[in-house]
Coordinates of C-alpha atoms and ligand atoms in Angstrom, one line a residue:
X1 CA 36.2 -39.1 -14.3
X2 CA 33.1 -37.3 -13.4
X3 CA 32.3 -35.4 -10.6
X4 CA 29.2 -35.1 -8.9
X5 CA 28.2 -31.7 -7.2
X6 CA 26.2 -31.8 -4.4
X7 CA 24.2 -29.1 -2.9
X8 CA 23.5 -29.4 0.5
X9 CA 19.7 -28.9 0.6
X10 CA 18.8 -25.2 1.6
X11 CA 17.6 -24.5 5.2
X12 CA 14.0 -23.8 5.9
X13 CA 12.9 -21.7 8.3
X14 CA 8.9 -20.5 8.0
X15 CA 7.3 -17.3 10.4
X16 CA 3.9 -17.6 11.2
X17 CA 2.2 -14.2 12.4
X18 CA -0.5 -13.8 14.5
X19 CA -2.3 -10.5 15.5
X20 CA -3.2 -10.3 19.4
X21 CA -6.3 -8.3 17.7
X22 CA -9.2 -11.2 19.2
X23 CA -9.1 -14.2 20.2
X24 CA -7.6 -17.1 18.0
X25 CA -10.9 -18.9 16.1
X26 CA -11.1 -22.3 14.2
X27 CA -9.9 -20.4 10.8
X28 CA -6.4 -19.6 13.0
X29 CA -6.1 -23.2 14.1
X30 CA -7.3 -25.0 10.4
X31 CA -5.5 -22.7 8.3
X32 CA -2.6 -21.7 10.6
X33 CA -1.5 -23.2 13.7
X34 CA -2.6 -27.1 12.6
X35 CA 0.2 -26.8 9.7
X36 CA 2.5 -25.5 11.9
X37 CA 2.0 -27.8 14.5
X38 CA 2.1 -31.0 11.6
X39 CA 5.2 -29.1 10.0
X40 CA 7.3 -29.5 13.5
X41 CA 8.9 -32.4 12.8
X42 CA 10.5 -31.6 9.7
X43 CA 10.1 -27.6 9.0
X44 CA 11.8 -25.0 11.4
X45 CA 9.2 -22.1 12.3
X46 CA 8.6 -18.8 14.2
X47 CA 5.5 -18.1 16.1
X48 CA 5.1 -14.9 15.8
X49 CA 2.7 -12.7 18.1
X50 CA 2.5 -9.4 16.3
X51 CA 1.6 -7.2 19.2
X52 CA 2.7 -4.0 17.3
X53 CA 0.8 -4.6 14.7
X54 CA -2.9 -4.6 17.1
X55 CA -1.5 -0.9 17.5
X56 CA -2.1 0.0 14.1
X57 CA -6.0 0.5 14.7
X58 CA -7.6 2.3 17.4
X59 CA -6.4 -0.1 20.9
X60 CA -7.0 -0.8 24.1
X61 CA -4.0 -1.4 26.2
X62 CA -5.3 -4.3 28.5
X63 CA -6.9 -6.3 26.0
X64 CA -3.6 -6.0 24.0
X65 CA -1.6 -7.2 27.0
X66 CA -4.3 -9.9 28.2
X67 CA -4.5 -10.7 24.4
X68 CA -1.1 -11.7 23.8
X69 CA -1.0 -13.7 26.5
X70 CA -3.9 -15.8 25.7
X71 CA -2.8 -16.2 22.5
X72 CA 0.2 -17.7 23.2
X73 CA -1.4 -20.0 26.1
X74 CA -3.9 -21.2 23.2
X75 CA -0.8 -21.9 20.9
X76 CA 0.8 -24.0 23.9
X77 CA -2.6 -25.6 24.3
X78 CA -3.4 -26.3 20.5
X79 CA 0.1 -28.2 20.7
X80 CA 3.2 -26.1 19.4
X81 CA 6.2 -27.2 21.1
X82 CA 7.9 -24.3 22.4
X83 CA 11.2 -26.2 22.4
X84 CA 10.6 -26.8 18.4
X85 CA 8.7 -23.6 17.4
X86 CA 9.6 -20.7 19.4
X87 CA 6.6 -18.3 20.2
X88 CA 7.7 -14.9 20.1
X89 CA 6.1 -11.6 20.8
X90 CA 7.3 -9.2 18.4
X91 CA 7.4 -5.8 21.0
X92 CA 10.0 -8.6 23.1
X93 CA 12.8 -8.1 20.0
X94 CA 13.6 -5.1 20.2
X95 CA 15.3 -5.3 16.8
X96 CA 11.6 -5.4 15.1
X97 CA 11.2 -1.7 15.6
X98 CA 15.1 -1.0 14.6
X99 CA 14.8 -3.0 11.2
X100 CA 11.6 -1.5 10.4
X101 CA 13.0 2.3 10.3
X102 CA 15.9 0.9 8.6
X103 CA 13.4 -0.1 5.4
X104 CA 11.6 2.3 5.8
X105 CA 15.4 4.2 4.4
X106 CA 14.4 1.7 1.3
X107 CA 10.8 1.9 1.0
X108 CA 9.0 4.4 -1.0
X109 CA 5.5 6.6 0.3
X110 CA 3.6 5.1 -3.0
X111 CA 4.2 2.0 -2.1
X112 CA 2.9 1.8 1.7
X113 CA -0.2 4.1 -0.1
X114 CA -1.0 1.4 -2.4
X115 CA -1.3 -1.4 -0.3
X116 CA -5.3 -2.6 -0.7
X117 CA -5.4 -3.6 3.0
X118 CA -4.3 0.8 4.5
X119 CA -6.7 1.5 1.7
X120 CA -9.6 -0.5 3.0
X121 CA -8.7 0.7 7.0
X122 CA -8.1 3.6 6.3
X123 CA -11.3 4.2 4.6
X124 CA -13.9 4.4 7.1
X125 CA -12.9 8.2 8.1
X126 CA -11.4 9.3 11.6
X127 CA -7.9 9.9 12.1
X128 CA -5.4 7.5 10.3
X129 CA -2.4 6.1 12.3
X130 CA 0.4 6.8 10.7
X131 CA 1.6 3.2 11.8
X132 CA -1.4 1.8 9.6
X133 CA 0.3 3.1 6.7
X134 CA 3.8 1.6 7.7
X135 CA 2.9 -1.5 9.1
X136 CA 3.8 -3.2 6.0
X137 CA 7.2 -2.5 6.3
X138 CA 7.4 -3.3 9.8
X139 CA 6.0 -6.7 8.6
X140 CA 8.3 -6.8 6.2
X141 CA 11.1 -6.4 8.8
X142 CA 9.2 -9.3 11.1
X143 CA 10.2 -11.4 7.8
X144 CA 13.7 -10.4 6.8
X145 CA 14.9 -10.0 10.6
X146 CA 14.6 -14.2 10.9
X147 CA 16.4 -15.3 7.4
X148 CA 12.9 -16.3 7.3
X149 CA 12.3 -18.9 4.1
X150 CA 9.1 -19.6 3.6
X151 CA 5.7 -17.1 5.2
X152 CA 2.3 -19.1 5.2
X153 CA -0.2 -16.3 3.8
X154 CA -3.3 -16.0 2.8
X155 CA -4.7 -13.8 -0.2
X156 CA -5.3 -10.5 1.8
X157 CA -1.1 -10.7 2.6
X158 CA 0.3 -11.3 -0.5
X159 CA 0.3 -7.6 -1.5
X160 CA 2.3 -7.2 1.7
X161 CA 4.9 -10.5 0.8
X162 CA 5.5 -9.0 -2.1
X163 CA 6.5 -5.8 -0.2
X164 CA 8.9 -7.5 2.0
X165 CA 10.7 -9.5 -0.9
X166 CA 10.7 -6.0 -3.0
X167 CA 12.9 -3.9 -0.2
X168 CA 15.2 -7.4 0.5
X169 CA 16.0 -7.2 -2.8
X170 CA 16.2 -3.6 -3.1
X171 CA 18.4 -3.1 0.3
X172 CA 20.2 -6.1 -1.1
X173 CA 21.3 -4.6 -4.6
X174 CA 22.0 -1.2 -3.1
X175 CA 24.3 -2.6 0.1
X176 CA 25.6 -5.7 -0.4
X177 CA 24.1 -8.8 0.2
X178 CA 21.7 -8.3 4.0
X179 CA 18.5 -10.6 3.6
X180 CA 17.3 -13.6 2.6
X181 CA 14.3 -13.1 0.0
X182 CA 11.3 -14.7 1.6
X183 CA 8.4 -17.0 -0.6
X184 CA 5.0 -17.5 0.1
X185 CA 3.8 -20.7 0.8
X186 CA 0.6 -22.4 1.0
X187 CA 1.0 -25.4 3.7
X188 CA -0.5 -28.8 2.3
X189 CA -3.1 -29.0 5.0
X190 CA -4.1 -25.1 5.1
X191 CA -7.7 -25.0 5.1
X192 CA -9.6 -21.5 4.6
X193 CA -12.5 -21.7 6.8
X194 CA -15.7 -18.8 6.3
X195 CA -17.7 -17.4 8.7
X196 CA -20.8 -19.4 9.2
X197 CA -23.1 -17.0 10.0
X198 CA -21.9 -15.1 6.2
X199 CA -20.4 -17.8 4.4
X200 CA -19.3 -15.2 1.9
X201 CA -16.3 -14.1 3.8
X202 CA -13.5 -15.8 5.8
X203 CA -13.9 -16.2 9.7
X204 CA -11.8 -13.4 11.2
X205 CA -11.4 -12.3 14.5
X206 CA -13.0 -9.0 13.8
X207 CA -15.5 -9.6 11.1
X208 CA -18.6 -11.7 11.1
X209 CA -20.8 -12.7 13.7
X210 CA -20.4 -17.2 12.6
X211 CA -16.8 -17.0 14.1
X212 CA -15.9 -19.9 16.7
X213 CA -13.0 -18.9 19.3
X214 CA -11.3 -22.1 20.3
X215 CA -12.3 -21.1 24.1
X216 CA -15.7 -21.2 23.2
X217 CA -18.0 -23.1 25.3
X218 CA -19.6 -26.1 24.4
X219 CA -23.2 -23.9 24.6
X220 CA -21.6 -21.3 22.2
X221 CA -20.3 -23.6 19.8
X222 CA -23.6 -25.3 19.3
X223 CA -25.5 -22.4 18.7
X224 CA -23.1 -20.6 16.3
X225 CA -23.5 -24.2 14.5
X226 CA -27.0 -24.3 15.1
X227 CA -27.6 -20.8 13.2
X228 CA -25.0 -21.6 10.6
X229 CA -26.0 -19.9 7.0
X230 CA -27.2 -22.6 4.8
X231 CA -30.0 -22.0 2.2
X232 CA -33.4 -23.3 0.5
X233 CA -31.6 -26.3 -1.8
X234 CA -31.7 -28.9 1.1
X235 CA -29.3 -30.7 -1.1
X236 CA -26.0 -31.5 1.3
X237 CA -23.3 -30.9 -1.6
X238 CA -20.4 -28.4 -2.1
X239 CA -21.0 -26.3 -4.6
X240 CA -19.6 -22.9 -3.5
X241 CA -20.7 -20.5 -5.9
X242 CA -24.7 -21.3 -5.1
X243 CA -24.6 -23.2 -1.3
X244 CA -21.3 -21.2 0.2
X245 CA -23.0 -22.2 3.8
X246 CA -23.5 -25.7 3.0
X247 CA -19.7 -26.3 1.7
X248 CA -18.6 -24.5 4.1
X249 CA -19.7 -27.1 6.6
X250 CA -18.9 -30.4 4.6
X251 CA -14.9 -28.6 4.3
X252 CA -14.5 -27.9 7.8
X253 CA -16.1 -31.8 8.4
X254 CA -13.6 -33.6 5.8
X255 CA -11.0 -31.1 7.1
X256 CA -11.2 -32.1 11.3
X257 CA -12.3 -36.0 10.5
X258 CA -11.0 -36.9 6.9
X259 CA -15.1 -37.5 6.0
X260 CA -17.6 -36.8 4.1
X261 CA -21.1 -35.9 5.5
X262 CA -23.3 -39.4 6.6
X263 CA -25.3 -40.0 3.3
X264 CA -27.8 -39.4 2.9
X265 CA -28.3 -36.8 5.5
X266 CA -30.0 -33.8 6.4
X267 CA -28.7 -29.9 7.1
X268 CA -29.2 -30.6 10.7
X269 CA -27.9 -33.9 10.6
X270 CA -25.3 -32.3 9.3
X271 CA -24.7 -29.4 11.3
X272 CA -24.9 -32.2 14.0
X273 CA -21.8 -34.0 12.9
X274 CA -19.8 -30.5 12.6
X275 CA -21.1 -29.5 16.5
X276 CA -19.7 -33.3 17.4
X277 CA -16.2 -32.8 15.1
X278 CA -15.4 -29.4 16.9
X279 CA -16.6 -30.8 20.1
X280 CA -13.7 -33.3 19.9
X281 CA -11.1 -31.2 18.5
X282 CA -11.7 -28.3 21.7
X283 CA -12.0 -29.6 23.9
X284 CA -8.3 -31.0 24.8
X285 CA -7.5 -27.7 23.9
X286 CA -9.9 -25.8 26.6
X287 CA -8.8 -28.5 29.2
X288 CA -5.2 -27.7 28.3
X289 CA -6.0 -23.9 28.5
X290 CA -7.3 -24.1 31.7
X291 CA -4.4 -26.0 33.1
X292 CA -2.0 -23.1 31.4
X293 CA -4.1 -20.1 32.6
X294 CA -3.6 -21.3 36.1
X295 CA -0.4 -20.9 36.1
X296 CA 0.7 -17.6 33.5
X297 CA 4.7 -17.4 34.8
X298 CA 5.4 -20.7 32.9
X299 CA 3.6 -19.0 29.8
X300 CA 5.7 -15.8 30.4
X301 CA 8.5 -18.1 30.6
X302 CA 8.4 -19.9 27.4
X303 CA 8.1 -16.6 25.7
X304 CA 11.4 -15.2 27.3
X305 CA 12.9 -18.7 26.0
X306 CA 11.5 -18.0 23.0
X307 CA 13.0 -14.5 22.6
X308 CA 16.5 -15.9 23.5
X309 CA 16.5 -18.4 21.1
X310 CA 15.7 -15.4 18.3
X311 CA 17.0 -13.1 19.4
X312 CA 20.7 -14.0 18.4
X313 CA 19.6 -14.3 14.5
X314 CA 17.6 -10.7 14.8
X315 CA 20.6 -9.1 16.6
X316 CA 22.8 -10.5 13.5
X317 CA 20.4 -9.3 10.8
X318 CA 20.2 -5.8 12.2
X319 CA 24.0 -5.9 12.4
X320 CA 24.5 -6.5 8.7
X321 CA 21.8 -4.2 7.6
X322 CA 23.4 -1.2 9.8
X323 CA 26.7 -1.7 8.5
X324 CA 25.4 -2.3 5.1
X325 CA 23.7 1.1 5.2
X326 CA 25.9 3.1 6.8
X327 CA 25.9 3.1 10.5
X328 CA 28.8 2.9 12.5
X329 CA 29.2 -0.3 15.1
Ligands
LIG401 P1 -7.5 -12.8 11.5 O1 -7.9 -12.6 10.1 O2 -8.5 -13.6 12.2 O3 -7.2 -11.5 12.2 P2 -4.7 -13.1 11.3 O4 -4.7 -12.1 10.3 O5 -4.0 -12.8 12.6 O6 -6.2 -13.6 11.6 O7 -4.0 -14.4 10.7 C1 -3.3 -15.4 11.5 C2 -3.2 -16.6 10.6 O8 -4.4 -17.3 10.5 C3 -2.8 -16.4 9.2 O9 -1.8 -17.4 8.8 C4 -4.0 -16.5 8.4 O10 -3.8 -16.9 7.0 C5 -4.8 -17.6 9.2 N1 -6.2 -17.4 9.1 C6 -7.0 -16.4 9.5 N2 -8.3 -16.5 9.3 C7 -8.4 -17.7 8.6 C8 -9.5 -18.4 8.0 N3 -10.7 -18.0 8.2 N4 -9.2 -19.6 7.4 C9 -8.0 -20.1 7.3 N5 -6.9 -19.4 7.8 C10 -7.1 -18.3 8.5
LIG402 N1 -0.1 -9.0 9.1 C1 -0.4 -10.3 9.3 C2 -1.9 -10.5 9.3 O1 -2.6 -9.5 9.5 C3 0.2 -10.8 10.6 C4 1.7 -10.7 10.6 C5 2.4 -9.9 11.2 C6 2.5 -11.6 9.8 N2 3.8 -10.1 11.0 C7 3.8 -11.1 10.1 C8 2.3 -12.6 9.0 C9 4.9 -11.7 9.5 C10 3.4 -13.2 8.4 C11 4.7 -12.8 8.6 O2 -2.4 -11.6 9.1

């Protein structure tokens, strides 16, 4: 007789983080918040506004607040269901702040020091925050603090994924068996989108000056298109090493309609079809902004829903982890 052993298949749950640092552009929405939103039918996830985090650089208080609120009325807007994807702001759980002194117990000064990303803040002189140099671990508590599966990064936080999956195992081996150890993942759809006005580097919310905020208007959008980077080739091809300006364009076309550039066309035929694609995508989203901003209690709202649905797993995280440690209940 044989017997067959099945597994039940292992529970996925995937935290998205945001920082309330500017406002959410179209490299946010294509890279981040589109595969989340397509991932809600079948993938559990955390949206995650990392306020704490926009405290890690010089700040200013009201923009923080205002910030975090807008992000999360963009998210509604853009289409996560709140009922699906809880949107959380990370100062809310109070357990954020708890886990992250309780790794830092784990987590060695060389290895916050080494990161590539406190190296390159902390680089331009002025007084460092000492929170610049920890802010990995509190990431790395943001992680572990959701039995979090699966984190969507890009490049620049691998270093700091790697972090967080060093001290779950590390707290792990030394006191008993706490976290779950995280993996990176690169959604299907994730697109990385440069900044069009240096097509050399992503579109951030700090850098650049070719960065497109989804709340843009229509005037805005145009001329940031308009003035795109291209070059001298006048051939409408990707090639990314020689025309990063031009391929830029023809991925973030294929990426919001499926479609190559009309052909044969022109740059400003082209630049053209990528003013009318963007158009279309933002402008449900404005319209749905603008119904949201009108009326902010239902936004605070969902993120006090959000925060209860959390924090019962956070509050059972930082339970283990304290009595794993050594702390009395
Ligand atoms: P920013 O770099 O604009 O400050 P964050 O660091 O807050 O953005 O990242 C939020 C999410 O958006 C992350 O998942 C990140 O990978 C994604 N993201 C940010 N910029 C881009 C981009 N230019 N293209 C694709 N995805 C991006
Ligand atoms: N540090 C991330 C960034 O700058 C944002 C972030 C904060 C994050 N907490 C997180 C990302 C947890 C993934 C998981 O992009």
């Amino acid at each position: 007789m044989t017997t067959t052993v099945t597994t039940a298949p292992a529970r996925t749950r995937r935290l998205t983080g945001f920082q309330p640092t500017g406002q959410l552009h179209l490299g946010n929405l294509l890279g981040a918040l589109r595969p989340l939103i397509a991932a809600q039918d079948t993938t559990e996830s955390i949206a995650l506004i990392a306020d704490l985090h926009a405290m890690t650089m010089e700040h200013d208080p009201s923009s923080v607040r205002r910030l975090t609120l807008d992000q999360a009325t963009v998210m509604l807007a853009a289409g996560v269901d709140p009922e699906r994807t809880p949107i959380v702001v990370q100062s809310q759980i109070r357990e954020h702040t708890e886990l992250h002194y309780l790794l830092e117990c784990v987590a060695a000064h060389g290895e916050a020091a080494r990161m590539i990303q406190f190296k390159e803040k902390s680089a331009g002189g002025g007084p460092i925050r000492l929170s610049l140099l920890t802010y990995p671990v509190l990431m790395a508590a943001d992680i572990l603090l959701y039995d979090t599966t699966q984190v969507p990064v890009g490049e620049d936080q691998n270093q700091h994924l790697e972090l967080a999956r060093t001290l779950a195992t590390r707290f792990n081996t030394r006191y008993g068996e706490t976290f779950t150890v995280p993996e990176g993942v690169r959604p299907d759809s994730a697109a990385r989108v440069m900044d069009l006005a240096e097509p050399t580097m992503k579109m951030g919310k700090s850098t650049g000056t070719g960065r497109i905020a989804l709340l843009d208007p229509p005037e805005a959008i145009r001329r940031t298109i308009a003035r795109a980077a291209t070059d001298r080739a006048g051939l409408v091809r990707r090639d990314r090493e020689n025309q990063p300006g031009v391929t830029n364009l023809i991925d973030i076309l294929a990426e919001l309609t499926g479609r190559q550039p009309a052909d044969p066309t022109s740059y400003s035929a082209l630049k053209r079809e990528v003013t009318d694609a963007i158009e279309a995508l933002l402008t449900p989203i404005r319209a749905r902004h603008a119904e949201l901003s009108a009326n902010p209690d239902f936004v605070r709202g969902v993120l006090a829903a959000g925060a209860a649905k959390v924090r019962p797993i956070a509050a059972a995280t930082v339970g283990r982890a304290r009595s794993g440690i050594g702390l009395l209940d």
